Short mmCIF file of N, CA and C in Angstrom, two decimals:
data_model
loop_
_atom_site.label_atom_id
_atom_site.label_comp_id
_atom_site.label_asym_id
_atom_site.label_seq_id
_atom_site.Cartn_x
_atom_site.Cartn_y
_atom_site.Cartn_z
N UNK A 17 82.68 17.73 -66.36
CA UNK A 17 83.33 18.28 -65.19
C UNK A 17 83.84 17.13 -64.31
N UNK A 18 85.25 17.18 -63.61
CA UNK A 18 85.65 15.95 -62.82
C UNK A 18 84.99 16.46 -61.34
N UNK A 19 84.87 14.93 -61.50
CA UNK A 19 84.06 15.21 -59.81
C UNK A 19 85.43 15.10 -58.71
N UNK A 20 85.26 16.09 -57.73
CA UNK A 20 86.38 15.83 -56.67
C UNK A 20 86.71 14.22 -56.39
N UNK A 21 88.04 14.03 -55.92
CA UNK A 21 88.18 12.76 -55.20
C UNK A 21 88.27 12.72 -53.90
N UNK A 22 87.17 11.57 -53.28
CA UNK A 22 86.86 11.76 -51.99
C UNK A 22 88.12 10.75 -51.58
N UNK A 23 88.19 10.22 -50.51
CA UNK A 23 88.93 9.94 -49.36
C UNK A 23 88.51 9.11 -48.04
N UNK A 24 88.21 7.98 -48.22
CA UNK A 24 87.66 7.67 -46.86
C UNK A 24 88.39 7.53 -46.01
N UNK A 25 88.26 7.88 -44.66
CA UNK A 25 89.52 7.59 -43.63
C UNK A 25 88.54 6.71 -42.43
N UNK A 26 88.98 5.28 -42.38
CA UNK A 26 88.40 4.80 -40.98
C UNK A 26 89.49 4.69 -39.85
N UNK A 27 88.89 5.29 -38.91
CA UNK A 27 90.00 5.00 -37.62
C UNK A 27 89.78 4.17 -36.64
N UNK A 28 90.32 3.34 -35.91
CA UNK A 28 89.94 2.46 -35.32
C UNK A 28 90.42 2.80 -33.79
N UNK A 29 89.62 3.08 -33.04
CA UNK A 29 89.96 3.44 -32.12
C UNK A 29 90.34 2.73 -30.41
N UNK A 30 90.86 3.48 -29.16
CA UNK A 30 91.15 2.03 -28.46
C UNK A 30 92.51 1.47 -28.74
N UNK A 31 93.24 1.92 -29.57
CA UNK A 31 94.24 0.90 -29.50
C UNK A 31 95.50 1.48 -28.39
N UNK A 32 95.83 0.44 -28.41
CA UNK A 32 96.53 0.00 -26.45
C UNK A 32 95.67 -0.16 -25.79
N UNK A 33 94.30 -0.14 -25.87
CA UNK A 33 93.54 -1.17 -24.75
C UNK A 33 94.14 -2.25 -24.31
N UNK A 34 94.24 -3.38 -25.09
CA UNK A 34 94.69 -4.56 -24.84
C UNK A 34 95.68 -5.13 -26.25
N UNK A 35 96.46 -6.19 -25.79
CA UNK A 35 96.82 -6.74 -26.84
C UNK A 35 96.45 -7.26 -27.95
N UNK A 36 95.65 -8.24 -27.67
CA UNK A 36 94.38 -8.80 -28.47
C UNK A 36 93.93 -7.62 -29.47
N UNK A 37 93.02 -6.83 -28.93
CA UNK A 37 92.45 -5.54 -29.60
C UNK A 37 93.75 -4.91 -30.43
N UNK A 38 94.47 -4.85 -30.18
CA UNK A 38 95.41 -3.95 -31.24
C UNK A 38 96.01 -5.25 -32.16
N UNK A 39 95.86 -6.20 -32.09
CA UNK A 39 96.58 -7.01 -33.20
C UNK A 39 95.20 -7.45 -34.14
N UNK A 40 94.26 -7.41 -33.70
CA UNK A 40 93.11 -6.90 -34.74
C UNK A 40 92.66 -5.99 -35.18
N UNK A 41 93.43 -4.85 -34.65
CA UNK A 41 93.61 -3.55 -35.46
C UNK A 41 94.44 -3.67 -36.66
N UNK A 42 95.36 -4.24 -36.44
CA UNK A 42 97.16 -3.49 -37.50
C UNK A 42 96.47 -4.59 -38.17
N UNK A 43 95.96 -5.91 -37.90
CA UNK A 43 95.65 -6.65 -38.90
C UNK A 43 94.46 -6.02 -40.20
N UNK A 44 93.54 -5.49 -39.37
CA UNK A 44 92.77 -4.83 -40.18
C UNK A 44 93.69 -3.59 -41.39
N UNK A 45 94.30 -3.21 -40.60
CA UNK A 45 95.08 -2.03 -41.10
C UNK A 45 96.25 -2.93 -42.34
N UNK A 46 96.78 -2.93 -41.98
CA UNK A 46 97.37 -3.76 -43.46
C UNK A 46 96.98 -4.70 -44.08
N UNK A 47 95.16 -5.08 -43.81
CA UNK A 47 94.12 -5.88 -44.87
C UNK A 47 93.66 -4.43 -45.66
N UNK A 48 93.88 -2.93 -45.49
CA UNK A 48 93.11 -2.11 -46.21
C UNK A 48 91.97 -1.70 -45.16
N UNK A 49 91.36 -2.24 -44.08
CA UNK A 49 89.90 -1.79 -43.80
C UNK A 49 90.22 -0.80 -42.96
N UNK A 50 91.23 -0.47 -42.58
CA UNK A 50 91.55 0.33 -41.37
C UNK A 50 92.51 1.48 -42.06
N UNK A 51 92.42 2.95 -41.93
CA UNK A 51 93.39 3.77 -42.85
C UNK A 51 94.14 4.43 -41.31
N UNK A 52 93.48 4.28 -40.38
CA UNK A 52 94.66 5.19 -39.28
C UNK A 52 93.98 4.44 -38.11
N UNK A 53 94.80 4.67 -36.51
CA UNK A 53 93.97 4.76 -35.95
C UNK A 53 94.44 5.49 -34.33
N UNK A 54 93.65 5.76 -33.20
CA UNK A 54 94.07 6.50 -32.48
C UNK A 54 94.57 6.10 -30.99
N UNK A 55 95.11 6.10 -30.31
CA UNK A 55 95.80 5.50 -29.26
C UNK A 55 95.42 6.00 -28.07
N UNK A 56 95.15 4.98 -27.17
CA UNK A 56 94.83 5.47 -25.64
C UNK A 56 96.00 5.79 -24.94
N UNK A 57 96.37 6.91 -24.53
CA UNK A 57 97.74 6.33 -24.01
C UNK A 57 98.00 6.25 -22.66
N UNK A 58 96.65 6.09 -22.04
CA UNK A 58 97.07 5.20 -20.54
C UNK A 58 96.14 3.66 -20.62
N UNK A 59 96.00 3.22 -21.72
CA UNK A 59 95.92 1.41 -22.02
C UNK A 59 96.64 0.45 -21.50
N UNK A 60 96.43 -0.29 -21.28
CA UNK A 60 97.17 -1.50 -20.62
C UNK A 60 98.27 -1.70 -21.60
N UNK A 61 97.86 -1.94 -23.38
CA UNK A 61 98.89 -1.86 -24.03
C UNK A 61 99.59 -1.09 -24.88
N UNK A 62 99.55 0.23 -24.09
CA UNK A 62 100.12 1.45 -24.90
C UNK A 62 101.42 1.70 -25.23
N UNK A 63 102.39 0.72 -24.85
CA UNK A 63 103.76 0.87 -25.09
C UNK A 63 103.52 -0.11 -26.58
N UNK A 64 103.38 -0.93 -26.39
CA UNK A 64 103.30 -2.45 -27.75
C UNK A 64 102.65 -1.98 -28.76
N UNK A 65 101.48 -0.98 -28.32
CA UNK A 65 100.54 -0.51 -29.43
C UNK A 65 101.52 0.75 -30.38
N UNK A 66 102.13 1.59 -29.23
CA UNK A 66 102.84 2.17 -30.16
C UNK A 66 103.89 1.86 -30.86
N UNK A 67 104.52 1.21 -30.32
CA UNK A 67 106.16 0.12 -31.54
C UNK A 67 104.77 -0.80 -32.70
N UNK A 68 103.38 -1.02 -32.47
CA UNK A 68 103.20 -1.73 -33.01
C UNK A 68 102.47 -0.53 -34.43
N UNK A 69 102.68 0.71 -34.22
CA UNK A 69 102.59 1.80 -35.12
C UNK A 69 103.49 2.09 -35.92
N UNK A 70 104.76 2.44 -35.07
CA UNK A 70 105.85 2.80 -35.82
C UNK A 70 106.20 1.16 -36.58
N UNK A 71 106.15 0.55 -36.60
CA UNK A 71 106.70 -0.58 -37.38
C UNK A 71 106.19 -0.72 -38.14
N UNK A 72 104.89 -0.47 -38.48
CA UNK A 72 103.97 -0.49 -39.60
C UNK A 72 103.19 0.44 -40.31
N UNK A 73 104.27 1.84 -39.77
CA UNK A 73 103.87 3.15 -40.08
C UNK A 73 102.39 3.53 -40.29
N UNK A 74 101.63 3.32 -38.84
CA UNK A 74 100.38 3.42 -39.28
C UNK A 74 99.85 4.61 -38.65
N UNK A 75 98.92 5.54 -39.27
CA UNK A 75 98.97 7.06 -39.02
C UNK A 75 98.12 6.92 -37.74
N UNK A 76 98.80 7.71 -36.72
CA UNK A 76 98.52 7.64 -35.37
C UNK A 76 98.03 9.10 -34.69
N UNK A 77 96.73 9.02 -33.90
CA UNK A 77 96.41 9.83 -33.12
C UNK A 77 95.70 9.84 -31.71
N UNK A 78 95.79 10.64 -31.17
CA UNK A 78 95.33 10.58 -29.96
C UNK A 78 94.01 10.26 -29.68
N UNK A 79 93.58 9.17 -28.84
CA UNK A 79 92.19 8.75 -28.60
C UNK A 79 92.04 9.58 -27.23
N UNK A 80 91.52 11.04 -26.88
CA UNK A 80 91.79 11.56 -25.68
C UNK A 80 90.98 10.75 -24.30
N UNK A 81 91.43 10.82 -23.30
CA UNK A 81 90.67 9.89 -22.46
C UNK A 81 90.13 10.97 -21.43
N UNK A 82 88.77 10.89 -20.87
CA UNK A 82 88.79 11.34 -19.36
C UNK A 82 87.59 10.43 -19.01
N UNK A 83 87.58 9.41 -19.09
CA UNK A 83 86.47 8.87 -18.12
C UNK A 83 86.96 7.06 -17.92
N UNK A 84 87.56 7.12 -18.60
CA UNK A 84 88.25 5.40 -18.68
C UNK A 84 89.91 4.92 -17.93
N UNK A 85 89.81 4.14 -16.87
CA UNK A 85 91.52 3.98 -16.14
C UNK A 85 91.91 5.01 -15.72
N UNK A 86 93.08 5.17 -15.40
CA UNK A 86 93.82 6.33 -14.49
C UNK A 86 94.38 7.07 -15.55
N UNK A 87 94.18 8.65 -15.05
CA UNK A 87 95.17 9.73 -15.57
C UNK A 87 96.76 9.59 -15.70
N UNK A 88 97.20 10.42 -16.78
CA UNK A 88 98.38 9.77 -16.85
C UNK A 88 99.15 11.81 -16.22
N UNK A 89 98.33 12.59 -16.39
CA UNK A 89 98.77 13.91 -15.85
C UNK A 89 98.65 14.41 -14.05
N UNK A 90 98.78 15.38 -13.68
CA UNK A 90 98.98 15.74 -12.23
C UNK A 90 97.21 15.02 -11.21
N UNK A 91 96.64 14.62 -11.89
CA UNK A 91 95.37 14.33 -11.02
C UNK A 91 95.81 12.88 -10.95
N UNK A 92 97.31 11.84 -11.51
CA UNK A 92 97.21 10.93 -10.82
C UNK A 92 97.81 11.10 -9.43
N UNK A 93 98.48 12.15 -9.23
CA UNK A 93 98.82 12.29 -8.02
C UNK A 93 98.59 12.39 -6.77
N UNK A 94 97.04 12.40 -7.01
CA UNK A 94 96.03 13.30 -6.04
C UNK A 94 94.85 13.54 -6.45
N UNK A 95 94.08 14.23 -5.28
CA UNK A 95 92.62 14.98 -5.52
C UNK A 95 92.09 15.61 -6.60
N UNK A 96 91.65 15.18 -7.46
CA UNK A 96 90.81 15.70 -8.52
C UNK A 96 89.52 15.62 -9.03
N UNK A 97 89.14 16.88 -9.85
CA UNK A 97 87.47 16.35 -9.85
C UNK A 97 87.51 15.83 -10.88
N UNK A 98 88.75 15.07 -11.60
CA UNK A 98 88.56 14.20 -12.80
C UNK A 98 88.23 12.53 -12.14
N UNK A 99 88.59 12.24 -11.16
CA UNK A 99 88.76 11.26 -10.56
C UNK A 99 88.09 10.68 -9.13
N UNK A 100 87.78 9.30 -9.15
CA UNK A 100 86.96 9.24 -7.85
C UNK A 100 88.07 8.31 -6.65
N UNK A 101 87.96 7.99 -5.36
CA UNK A 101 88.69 7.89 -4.47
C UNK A 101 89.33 6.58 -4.77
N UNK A 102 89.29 5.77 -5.76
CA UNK A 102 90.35 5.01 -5.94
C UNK A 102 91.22 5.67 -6.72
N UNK A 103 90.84 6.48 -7.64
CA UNK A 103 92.34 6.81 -8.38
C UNK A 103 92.07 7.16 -10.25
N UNK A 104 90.82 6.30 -10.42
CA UNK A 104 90.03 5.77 -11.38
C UNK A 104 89.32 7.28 -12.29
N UNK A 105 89.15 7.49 -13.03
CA UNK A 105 88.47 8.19 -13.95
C UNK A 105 87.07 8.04 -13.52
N UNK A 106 86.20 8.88 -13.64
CA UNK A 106 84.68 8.79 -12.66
C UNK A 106 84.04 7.78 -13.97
N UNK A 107 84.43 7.40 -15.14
CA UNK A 107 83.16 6.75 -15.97
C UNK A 107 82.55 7.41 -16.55
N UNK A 108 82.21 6.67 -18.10
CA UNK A 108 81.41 7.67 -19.17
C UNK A 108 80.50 8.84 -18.54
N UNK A 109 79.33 7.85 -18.05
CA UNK A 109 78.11 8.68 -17.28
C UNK A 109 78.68 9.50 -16.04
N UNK A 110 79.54 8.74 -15.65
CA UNK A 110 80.24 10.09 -14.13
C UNK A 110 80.78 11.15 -14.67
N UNK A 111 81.64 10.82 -15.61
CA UNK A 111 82.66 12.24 -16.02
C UNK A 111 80.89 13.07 -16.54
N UNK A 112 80.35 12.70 -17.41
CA UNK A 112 79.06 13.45 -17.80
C UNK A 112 78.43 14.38 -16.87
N UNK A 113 77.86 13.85 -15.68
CA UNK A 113 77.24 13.67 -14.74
C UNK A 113 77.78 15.04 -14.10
N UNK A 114 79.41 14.38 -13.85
CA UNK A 114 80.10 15.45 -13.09
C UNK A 114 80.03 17.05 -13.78
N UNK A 115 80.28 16.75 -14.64
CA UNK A 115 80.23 18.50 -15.52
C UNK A 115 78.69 18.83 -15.75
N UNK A 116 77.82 17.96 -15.99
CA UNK A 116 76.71 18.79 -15.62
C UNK A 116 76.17 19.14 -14.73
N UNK A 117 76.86 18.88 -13.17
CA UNK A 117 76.14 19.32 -12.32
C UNK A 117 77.51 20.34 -12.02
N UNK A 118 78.53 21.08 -12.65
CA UNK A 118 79.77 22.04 -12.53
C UNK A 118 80.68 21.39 -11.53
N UNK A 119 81.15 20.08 -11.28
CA UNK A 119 81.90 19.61 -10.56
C UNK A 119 83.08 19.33 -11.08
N UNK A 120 83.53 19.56 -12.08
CA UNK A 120 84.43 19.31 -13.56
C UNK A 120 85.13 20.81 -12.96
N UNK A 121 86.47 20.69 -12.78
CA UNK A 121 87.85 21.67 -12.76
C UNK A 121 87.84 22.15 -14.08
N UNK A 122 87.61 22.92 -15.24
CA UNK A 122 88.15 22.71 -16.42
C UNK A 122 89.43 23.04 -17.04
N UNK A 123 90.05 23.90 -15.79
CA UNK A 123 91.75 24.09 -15.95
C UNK A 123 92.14 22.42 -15.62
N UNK A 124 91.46 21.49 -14.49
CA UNK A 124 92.02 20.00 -14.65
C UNK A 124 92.36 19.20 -15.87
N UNK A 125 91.19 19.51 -16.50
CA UNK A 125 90.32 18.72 -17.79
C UNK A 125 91.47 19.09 -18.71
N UNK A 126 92.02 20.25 -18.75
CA UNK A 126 93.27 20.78 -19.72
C UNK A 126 94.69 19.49 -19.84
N UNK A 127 94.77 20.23 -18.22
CA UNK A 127 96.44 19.66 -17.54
C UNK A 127 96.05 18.28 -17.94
N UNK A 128 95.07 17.48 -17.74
CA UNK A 128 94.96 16.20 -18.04
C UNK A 128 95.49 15.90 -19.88
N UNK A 129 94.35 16.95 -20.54
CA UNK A 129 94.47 16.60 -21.87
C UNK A 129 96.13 16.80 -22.53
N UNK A 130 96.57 17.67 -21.83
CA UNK A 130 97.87 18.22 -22.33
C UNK A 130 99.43 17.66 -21.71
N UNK A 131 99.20 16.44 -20.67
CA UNK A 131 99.59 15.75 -20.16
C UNK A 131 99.59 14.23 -21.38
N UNK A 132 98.63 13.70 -21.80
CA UNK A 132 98.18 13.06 -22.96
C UNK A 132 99.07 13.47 -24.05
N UNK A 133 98.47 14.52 -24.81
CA UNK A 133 99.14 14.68 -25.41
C UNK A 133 100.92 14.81 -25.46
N UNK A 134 101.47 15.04 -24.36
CA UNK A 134 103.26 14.75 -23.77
C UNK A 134 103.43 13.77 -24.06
N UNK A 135 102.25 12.63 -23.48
CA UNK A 135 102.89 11.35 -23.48
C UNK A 135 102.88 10.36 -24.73
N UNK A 136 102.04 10.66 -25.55
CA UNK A 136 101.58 10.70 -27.16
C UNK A 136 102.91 11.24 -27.89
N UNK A 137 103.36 12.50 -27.33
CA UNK A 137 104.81 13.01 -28.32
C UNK A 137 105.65 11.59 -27.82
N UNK A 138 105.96 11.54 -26.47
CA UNK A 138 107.40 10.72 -25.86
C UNK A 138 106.98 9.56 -26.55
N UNK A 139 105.80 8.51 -26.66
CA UNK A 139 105.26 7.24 -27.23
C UNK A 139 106.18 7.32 -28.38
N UNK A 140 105.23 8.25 -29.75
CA UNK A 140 105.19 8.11 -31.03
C UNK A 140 106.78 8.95 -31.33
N UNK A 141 107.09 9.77 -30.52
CA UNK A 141 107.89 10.77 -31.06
C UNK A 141 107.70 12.12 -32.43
N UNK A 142 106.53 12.28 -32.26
CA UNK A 142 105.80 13.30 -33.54
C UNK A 142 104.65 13.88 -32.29
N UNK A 143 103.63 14.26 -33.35
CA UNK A 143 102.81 14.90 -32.84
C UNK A 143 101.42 13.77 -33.37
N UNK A 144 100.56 13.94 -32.69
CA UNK A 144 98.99 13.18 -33.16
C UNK A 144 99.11 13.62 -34.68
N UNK A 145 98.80 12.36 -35.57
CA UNK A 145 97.65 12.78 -36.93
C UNK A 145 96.10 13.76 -36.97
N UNK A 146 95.50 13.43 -35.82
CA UNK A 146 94.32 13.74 -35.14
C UNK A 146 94.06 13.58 -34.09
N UNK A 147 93.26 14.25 -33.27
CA UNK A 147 92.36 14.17 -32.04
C UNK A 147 91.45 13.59 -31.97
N UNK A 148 90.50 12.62 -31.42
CA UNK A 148 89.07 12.27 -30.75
C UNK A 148 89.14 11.81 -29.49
N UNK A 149 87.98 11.54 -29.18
CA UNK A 149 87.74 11.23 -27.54
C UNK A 149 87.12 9.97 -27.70
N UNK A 150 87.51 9.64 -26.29
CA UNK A 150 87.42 8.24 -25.85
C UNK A 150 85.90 8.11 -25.35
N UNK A 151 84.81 7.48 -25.69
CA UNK A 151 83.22 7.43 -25.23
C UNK A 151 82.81 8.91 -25.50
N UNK A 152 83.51 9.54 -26.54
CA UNK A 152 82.84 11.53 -27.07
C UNK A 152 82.77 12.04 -25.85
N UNK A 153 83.73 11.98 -24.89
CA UNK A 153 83.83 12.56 -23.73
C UNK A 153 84.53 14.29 -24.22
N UNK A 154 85.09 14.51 -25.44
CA UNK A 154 84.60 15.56 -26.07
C UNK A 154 83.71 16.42 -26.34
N UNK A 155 82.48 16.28 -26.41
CA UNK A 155 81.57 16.50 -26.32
C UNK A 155 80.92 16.88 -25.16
N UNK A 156 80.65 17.51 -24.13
CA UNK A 156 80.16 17.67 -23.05
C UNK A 156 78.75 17.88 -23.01
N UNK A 157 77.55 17.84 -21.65
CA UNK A 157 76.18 18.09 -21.87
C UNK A 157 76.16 19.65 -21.89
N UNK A 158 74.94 19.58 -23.11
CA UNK A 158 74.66 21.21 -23.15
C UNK A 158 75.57 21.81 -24.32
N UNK A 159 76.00 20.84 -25.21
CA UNK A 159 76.72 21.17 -26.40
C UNK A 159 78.13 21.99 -26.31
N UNK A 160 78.37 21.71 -25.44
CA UNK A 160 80.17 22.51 -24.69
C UNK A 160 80.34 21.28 -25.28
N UNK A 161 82.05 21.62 -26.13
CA UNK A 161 82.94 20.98 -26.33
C UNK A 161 84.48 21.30 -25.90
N UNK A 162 84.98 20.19 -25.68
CA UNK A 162 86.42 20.74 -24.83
C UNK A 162 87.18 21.45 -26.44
N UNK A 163 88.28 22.47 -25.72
CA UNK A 163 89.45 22.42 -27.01
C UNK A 163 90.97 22.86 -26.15
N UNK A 164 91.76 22.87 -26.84
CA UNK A 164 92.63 22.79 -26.89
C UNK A 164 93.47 24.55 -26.20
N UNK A 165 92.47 25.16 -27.14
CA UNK A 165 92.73 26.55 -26.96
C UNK A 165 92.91 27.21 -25.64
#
């Protein structure tokens, strides 16, 4: 009997953090160790990271963010319970923190994610390969997970 063929996929995630960090990505990625990987897209180098995708056609998806740098949807504009009074994302343990004690908007948590994802189409011009979260900020306490739906 043939045994199925598996598939490993590593993704490397973070990229447009920084410059540095993404040119030891694509390097990894066209050494073989890297098969995709997923993009922050409010990183310091999220414009470079993405030309540095399309040029090397490397399968790209969304690294979703809510606890790391500024929103790139309607809560940078203003008051949100994604965000604390500089402007800033509350932090792994804050964004946590915040939804377990119900201080988390979750119509925010949307407009944010779906704001991301806009700016992920305008970047790449497609749609994500895949979804994950940035520090499994996916994941919420109490086994709630965000979606899409």
């Amino acid at each position: 009997m043939a045994r199925p063929r598996v598939r490993l996929v590593v993704t490397a995630d973070d990229f447009g953090y920084c410059p540095r960090r993404d040119d030891g990505i694509v390097e990894a990625f066209l050494a073989g160790a890297v098969t995709s990987v997923s993009l922050l897209v409010n990183g310091a180098a999220t414009e470079s990271a993405a030309e540095l995708a399309r040029r090397h056609s490397i399968p790209t998806g969304l690294h979703a963010n809510l606890s790391e740098g500024r929103p790139v949807g309607p809560a940078r504009r203003g008051a949100s319970s994604l965000i604390g009074p500089e402007g800033f994302f509350l932090g792994k343990m804050g964004f946590r923190e915040a939804v377990a004690a119900g201080d988390v908007a979750l119509p925010q948590v949307r407009e944010e994610l779906e704001a991301q994802l806009s700016c992920f189409r305008e970047l790449l011009g497609r749609a994500p390969t895949h979804v994950d979260g940035h520090q499994h900020v996916h994941v919420l306490p109490g086994g709630q997970t965000l979606s899409w739906a």
